[in-house]
Coordinates of C-alpha atoms in Angstrom, one line a residue:
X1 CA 0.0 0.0 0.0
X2 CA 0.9 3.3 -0.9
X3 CA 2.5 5.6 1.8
X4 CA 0.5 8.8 1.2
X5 CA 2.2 11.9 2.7
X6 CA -1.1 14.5 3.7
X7 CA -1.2 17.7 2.7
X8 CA 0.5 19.8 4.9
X9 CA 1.4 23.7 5.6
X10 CA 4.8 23.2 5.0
X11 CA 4.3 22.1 1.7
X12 CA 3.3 25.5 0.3
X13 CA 6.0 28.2 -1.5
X14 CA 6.6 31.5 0.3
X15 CA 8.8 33.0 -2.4
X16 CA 7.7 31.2 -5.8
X17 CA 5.4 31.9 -8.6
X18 CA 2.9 29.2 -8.0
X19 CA -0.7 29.0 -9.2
X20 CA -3.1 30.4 -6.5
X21 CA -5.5 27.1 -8.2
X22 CA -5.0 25.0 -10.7
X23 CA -2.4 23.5 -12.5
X24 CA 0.8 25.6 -13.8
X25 CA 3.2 24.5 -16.6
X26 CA 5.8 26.5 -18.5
X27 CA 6.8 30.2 -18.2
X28 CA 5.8 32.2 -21.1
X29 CA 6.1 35.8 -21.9
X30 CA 8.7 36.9 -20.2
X31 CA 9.2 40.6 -20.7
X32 CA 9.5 43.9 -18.4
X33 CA 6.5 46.4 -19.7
X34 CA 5.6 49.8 -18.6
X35 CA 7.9 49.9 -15.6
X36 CA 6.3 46.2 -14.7
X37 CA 8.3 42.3 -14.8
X38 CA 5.2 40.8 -16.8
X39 CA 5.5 37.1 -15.7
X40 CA 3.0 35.0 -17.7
X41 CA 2.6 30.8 -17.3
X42 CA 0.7 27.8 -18.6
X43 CA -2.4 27.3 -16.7
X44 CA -5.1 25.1 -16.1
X45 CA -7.7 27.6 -13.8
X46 CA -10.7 24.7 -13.6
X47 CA -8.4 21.6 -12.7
X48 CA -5.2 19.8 -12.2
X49 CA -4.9 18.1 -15.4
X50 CA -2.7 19.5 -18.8
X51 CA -6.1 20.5 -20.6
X52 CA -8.0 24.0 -21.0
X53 CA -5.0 26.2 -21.0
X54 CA -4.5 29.8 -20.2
X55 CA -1.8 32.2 -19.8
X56 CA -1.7 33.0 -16.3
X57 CA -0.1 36.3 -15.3
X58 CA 1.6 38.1 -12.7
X59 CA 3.4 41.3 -12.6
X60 CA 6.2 42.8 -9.9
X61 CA 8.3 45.8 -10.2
X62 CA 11.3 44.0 -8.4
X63 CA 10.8 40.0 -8.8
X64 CA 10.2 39.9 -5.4
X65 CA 6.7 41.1 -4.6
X66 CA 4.3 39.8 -7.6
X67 CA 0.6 40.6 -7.8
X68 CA -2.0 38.1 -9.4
X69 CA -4.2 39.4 -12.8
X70 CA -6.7 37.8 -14.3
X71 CA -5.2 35.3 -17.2
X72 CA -4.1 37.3 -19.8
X73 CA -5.4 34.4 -22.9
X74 CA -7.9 32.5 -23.1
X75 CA -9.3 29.6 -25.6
X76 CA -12.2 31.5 -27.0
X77 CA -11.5 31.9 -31.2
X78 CA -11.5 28.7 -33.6
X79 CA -7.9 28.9 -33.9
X80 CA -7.3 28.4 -30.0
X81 CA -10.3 27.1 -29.1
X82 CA -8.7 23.8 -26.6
X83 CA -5.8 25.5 -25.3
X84 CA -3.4 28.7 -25.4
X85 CA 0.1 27.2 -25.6
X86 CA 3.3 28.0 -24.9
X87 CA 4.8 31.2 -26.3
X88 CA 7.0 35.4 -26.1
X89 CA 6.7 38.5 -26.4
X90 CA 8.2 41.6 -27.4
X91 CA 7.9 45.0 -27.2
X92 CA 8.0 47.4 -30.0
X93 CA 6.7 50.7 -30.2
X94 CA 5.2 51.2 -26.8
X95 CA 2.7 47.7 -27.8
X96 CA 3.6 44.2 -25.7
X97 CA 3.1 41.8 -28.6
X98 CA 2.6 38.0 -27.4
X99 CA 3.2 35.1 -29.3
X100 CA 1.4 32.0 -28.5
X101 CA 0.5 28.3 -30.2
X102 CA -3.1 27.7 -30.8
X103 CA -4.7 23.9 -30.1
X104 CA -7.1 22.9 -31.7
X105 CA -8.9 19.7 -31.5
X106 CA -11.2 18.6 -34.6
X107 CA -14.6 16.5 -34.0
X108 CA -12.8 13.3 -36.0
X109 CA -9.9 13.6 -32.9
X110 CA -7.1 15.0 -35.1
X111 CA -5.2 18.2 -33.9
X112 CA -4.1 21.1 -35.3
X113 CA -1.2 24.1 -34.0
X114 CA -1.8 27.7 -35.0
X115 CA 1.0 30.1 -34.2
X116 CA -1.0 33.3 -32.8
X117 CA -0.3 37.2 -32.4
X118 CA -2.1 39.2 -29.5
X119 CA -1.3 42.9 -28.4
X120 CA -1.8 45.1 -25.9
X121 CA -1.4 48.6 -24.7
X122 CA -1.3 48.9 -20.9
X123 CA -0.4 45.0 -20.2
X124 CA -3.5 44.1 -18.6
X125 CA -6.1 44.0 -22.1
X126 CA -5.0 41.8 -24.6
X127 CA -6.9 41.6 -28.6
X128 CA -6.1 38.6 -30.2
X129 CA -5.0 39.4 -34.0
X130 CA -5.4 35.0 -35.0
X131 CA -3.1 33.1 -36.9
X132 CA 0.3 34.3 -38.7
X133 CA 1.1 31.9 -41.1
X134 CA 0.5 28.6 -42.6
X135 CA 1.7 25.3 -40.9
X136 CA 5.0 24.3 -42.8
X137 CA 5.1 21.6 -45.1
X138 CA 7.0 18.4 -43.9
X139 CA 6.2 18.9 -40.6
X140 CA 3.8 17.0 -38.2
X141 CA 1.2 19.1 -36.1
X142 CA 3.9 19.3 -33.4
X143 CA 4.9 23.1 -34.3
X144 CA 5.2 25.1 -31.4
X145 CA 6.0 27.5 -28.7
X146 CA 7.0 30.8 -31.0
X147 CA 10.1 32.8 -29.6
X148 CA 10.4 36.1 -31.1
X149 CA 13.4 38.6 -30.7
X150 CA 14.8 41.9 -32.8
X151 CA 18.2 41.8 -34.6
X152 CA 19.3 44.1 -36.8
X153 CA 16.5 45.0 -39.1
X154 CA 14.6 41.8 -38.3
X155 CA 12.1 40.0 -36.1
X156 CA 13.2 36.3 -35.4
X157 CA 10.7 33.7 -34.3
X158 CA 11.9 30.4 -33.8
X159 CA 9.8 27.6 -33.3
X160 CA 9.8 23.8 -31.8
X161 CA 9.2 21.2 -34.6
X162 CA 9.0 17.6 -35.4
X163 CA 9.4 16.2 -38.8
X164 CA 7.3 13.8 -40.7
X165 CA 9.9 11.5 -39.9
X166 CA 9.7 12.1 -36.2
X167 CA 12.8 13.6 -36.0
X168 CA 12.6 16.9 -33.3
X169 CA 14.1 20.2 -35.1
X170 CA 13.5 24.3 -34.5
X171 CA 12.4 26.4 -37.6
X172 CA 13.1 30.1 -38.5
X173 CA 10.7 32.5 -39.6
X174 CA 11.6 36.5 -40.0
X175 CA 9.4 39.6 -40.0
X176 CA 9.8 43.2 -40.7
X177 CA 6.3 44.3 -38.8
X178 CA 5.7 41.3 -36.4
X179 CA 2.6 40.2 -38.5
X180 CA 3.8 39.4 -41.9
X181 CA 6.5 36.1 -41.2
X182 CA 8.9 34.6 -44.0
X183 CA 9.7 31.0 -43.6
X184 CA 13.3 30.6 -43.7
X185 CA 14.1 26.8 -42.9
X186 CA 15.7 25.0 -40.4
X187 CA 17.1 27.0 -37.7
X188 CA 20.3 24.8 -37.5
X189 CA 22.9 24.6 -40.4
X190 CA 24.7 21.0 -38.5
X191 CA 22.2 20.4 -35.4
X192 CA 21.9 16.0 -35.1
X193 CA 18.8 14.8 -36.2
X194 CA 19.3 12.1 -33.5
X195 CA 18.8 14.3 -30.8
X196 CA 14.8 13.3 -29.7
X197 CA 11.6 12.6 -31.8
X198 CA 10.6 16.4 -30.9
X199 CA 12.1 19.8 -29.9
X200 CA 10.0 21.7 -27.6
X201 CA 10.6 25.7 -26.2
X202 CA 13.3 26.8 -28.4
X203 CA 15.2 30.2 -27.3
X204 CA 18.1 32.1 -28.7
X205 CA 20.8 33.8 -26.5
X206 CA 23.9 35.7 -27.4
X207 CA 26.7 36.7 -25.9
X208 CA 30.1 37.5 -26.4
X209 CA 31.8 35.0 -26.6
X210 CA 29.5 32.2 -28.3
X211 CA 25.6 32.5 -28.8
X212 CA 23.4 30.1 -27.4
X213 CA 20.5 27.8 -28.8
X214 CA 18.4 26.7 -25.6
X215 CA 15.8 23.8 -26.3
X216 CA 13.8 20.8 -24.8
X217 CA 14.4 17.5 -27.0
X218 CA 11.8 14.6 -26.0
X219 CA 12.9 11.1 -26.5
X220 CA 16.3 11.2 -25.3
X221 CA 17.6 7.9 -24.1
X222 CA 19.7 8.3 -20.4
X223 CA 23.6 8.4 -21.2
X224 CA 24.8 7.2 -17.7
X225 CA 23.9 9.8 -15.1
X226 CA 23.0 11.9 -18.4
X227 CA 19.2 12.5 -19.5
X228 CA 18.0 11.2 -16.6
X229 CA 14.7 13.0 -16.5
X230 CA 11.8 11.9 -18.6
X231 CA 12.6 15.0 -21.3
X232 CA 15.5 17.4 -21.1
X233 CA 16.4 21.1 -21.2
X234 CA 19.4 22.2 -22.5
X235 CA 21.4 23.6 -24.8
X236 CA 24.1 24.4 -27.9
X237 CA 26.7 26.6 -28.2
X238 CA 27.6 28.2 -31.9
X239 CA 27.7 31.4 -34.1
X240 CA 24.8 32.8 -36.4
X241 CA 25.8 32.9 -40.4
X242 CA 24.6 35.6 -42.3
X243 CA 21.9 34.5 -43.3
X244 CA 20.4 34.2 -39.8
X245 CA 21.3 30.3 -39.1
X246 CA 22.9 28.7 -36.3
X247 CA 26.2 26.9 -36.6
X248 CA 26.6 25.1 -33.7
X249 CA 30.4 24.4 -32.3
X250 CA 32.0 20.7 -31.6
X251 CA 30.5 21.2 -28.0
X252 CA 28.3 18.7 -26.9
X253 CA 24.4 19.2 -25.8
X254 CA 24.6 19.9 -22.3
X255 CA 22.0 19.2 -19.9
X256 CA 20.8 23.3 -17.9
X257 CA 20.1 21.6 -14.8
X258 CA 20.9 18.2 -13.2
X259 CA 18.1 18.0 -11.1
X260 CA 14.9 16.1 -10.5
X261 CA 12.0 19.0 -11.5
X262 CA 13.2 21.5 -14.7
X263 CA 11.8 22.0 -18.1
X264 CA 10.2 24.7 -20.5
X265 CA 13.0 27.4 -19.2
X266 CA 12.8 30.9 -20.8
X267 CA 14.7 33.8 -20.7
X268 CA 14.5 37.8 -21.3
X269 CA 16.5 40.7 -21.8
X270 CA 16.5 43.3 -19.2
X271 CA 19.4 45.8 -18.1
X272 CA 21.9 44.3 -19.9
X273 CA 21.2 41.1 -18.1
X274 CA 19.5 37.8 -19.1
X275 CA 17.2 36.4 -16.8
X276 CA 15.9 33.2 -17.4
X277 CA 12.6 30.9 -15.6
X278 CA 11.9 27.5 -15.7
X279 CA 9.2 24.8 -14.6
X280 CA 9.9 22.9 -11.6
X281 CA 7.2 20.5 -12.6
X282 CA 7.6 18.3 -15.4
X283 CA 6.7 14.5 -14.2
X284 CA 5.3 10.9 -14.8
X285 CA 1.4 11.2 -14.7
X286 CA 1.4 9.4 -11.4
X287 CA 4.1 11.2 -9.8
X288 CA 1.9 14.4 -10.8
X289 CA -1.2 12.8 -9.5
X290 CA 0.0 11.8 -6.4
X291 CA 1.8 15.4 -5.2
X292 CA 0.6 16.6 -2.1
X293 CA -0.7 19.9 -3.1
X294 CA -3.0 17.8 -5.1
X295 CA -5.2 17.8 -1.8
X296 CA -5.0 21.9 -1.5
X297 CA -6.0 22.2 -5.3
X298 CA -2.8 23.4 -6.9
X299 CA 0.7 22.1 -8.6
X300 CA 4.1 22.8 -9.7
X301 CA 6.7 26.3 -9.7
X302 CA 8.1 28.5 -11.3
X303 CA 12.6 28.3 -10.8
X304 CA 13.3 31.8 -8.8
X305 CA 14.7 34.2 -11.4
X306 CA 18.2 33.3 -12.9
X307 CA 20.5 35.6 -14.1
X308 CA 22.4 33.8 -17.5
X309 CA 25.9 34.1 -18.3
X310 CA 29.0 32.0 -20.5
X311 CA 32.5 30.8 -19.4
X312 CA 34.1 28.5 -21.1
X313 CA 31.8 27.6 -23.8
X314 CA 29.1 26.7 -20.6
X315 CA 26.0 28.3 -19.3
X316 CA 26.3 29.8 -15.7
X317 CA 23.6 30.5 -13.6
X318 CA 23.4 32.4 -10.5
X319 CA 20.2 33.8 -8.7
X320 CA 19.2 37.1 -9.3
X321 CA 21.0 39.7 -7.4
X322 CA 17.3 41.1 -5.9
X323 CA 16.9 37.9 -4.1
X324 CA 19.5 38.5 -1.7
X325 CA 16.7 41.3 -0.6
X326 CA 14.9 38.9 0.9
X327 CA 17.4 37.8 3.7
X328 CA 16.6 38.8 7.1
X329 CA 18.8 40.2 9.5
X330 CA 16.4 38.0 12.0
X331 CA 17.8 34.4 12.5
X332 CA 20.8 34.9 10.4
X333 CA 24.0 33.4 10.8
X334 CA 28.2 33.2 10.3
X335 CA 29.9 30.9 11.3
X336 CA 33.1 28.5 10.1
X337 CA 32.7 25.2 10.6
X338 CA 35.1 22.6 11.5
X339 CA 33.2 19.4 12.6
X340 CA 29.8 17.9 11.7
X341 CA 26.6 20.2 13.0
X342 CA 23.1 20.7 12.9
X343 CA 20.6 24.1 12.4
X344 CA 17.7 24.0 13.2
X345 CA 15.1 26.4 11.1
X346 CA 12.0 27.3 12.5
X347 CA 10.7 28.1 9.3
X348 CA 10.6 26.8 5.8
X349 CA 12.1 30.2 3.5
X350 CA 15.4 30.2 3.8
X351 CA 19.1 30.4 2.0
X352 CA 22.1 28.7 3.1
X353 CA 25.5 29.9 1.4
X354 CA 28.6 27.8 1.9
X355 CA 32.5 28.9 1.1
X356 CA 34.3 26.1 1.1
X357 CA 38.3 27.3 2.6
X358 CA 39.5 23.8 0.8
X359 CA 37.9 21.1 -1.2
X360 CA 36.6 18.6 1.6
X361 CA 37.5 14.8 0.8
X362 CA 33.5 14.3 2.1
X363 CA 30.4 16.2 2.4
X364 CA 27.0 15.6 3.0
X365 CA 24.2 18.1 3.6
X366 CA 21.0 16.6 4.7
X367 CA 18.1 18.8 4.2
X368 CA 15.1 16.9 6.3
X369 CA 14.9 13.2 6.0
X370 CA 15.1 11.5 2.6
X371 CA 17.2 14.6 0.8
X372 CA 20.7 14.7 1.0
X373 CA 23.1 16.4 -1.2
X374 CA 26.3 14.7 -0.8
X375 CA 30.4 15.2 -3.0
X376 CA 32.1 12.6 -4.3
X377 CA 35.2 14.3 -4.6
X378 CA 37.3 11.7 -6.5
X379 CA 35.3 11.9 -9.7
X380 CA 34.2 15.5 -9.1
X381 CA 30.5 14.4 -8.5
X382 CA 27.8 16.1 -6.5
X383 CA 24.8 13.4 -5.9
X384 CA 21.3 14.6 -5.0
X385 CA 19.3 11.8 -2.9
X386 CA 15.4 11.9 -2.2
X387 CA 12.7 9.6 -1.1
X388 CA 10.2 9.4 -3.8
X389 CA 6.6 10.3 -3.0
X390 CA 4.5 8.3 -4.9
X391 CA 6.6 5.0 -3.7
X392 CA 9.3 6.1 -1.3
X393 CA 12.4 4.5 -3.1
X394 CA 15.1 6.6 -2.6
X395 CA 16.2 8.1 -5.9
X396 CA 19.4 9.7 -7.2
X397 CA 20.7 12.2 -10.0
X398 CA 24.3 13.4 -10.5
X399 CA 25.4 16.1 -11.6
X400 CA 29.6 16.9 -12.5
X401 CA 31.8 19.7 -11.8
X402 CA 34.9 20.1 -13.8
X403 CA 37.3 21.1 -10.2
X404 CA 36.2 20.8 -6.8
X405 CA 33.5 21.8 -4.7
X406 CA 34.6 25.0 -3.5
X407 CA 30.8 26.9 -2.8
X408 CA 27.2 25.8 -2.4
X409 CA 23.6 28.3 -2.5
X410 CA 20.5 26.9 -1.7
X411 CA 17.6 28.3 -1.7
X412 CA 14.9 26.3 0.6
X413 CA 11.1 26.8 -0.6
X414 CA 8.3 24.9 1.8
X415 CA 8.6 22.1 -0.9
X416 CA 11.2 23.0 -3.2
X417 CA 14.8 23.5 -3.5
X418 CA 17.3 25.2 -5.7
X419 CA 21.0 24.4 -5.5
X420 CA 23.7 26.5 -7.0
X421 CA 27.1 24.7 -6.8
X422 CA 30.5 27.0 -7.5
X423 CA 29.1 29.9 -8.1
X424 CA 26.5 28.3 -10.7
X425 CA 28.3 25.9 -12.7
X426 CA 25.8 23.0 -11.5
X427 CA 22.4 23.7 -10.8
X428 CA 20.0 21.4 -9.0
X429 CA 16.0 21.7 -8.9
X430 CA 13.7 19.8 -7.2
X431 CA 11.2 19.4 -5.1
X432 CA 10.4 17.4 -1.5
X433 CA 7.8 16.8 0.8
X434 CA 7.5 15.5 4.7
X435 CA 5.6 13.8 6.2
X436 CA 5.7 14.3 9.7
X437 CA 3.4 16.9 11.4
X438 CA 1.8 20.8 10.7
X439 CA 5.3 22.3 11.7
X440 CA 7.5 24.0 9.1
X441 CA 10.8 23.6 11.1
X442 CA 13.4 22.2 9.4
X443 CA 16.8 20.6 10.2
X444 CA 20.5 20.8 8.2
X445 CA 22.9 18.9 9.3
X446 CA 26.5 18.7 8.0
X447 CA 28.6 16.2 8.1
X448 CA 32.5 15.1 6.1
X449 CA 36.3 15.1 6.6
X450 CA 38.6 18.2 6.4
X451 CA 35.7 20.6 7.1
X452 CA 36.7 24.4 6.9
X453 CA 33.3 26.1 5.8
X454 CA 32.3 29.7 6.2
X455 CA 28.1 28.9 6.5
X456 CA 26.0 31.3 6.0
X457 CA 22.4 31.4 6.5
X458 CA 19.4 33.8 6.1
X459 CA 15.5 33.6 7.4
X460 CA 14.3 34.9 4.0
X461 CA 11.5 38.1 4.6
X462 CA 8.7 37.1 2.2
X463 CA 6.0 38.7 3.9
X464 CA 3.4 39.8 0.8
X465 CA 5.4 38.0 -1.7
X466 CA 1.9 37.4 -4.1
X467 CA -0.9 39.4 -3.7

């Protein structure tokens, strides 16, 4: 018999995007509007299964303190009419354009994907403006989740494909006005058409020393500790040709995130900076069904806000600068550690930040029973142990640094937890649940060889995160 864990208090997010109801999927829309971070999300309003979605919206003026809006789309025209998928936006002459996929189910069962324009003035109206263009020939009905940016004297939408050979890809389109798009081929001069059946939430990023090709390929088989998830996120590095392609380099796909719970991520420009969300979410069917937030009518998070950058030919992320806000002088500590020791929270937002004066030969950090984050330091490993909730078998993923652990930032949730390791070369997401009691105290202990740790931990303020 199943071991069901009850809902509990200590389950819920004090500083995440969550759905107040419902059920929440990918981040979508990213932009920052009229003085306002526009936030928008995949969302079921009537019911916790993938089916009748909206775009969910929230808006902050510092990604710390978010207020709830109506959902900004929903199915109501023939060309949306069973669900408002995945999409971007843009701003261009004082109008916030989003791009979306239409669903559409026919009475005989087949489906069809629109790629949809709607606009808006003040960011809280929207008028739909329908479809944009054709569906491609020698594609399947799996076209989706538009990404549109402005280079030079072009708009750029890329979107997720799958051939009629079930091979996943990402196609090109280009626009001078945002509502007249040119078809322009694969995206990818040398991309593998082994990688997946399907490419989902494509994204382009550029930098200065490489640019970036983010996607989510379904069907990859595990490669060791590799892929282990049930789809990936990840990405390529590579130069654009002149004709607007992407040549990607001899680097390998790399995996964004080595945790349990990460898909769909999107990023915007802001500042200079590039900020990027993802879905802490994605999951079997059962494993969805059987979440404990099921029983309080709501499931899955947004990532906090990453800010993006390249060394080496990799993708580092590091937490947004503005979360640091959050820390409380309240229950905050400093200390350097020499020997094993427990803390003792005695409440569930918090941040832990680790210097590490020498590599230790062994760590462990054991966030409540059944999650443990622990270094294998001869191969360079950190492993990230939980107890399953559907069927309490203890699970594993891996992740690999290329020198040793020298720093650790978590960020502690209720129910989910974020791990930056050296400074954001290796990223961890996933999410945990107890079992034992109302309380939302929690317990770290640390224990290894050759400890010499500066630890650092904050009580984070959340106090009218989402209104």
């Amino acid at each position: 018999m199943m071991d069901v864990i009850p809902t509990q208090a200590s389950h819920s997010l004090e500083y995440h995007i969550t759905p107040e109801v419902g059920l929440m999927n990918d981040p979508n829309g990213l932009v920052y509007f009229h003085g306002e971070y526009h936030v928008f999300f995949q969302w079921n309003p009537t019911g916790l299964t993938h089916t009748n979605k909206h775009w969910g919206h929230v808006v902050s003026q510092d990604m710390l303190h978010w207020q709830r809006l109506p959902a900004a789309l929903s199915p109501s025209k023939p060309y949306d009419k069973d669900g408002i998928y995945s999409g971007s936006a843009v701003v261009h002459d004082d109008i916030l354009y989003l791009f979306y996929t239409g669903n559409v189910v026919k009475e005989d069962g087949c489906k069809e994907s629109y790629q949809c324009l709607a606009t808006s003035t003040d960011g809280r109206t929207f008028i739909k403006h329908g479809c944009l263009f054709p569906h491609p020939e020698g594609y399947t009905r799996h076209v989706r989740d538009p990404k549109v940016w402005q280079a030079d004297d072009f708009f750029w939408m890329l979107v997720g494909a799958q051939t009629v050979s079930e091979i996943g890809t990402v196609l090109l389109y280009r626009s001078k006005n945002l509502f007249n798009w040119e078809f322009m081929g694969p995206f990818g001069e040398n991309l593998p058409v082994t990688l997946g059946y399907m490419w989902e939430c494509p994204d382009y990023l550029s930098f200065e020393e490489t640019d970036v090709l983010l996607f989510c390929p379904q069907g990859l088989m595990q490669e060791s500790h590799h892929f282990a998830n049930i789809h990936q996120s990840g990405y390529f590095t590579g130069r654009l040709t002149t004709t607007g392609h992407f040549k990607k380099s001899a680097e390998a796909f790399q995996e964004l995130d080595a945790g349990f719970e990460f898909y769909a991520p999107q990023t915007f420009q802001h500042q200079g900076r590039t900020i990027m969300y993802g879905w802490m979410g994605f999951m079997s069917p059962e494993q969805e069904s059987a979440l404990p937030t099921v029983y309080d009518n709501w499931v899955h998070t947004l990532t906090i806000p990453r800010v993006l950058k390249i060394e080496n030919q990799q993708v580092i992320q590091q937490p947004v600068p503005e979360m640091m806000q959050l820390r409380s002088a309240y229950g905050s500590v400093d200390e350097r550690l020499t020997e094993d020791k427990e803390f003792h929270f005695d409440q569930s937002a918090f941040e832990l930040d680790l210097f590490f004066e020498k590599t230790p030969t062994e760590f462990c950090l054991a966030l409540v029973s059944g999650f443990v984050l622990r270094y294998d330091a001869q191969n360079y490993h950190l492993i990230l142990e939980r107890k399953n909730w559907l069927n309490q078998q203890i699970e594993l993923r891996v992740g690999e640094l290329n020198e040793g652990l020298t720093h650790l930032q978590l960020f502690v949730d209720g129910s989910s937890v974020e791990i930056f390791a050296n400074h954001g070369h290796l990223v961890f997401s996933a999410r945990y649940f107890m079992k034992d009691g109302q309380s939302k105290q929690r317990t770290v202990r640390i224990e290894g060889e050759r400890l010499a740790i500066h630890w650092h931990s904050y009580l984070l303020d959340t106090e009218a995160f989402m209104m």
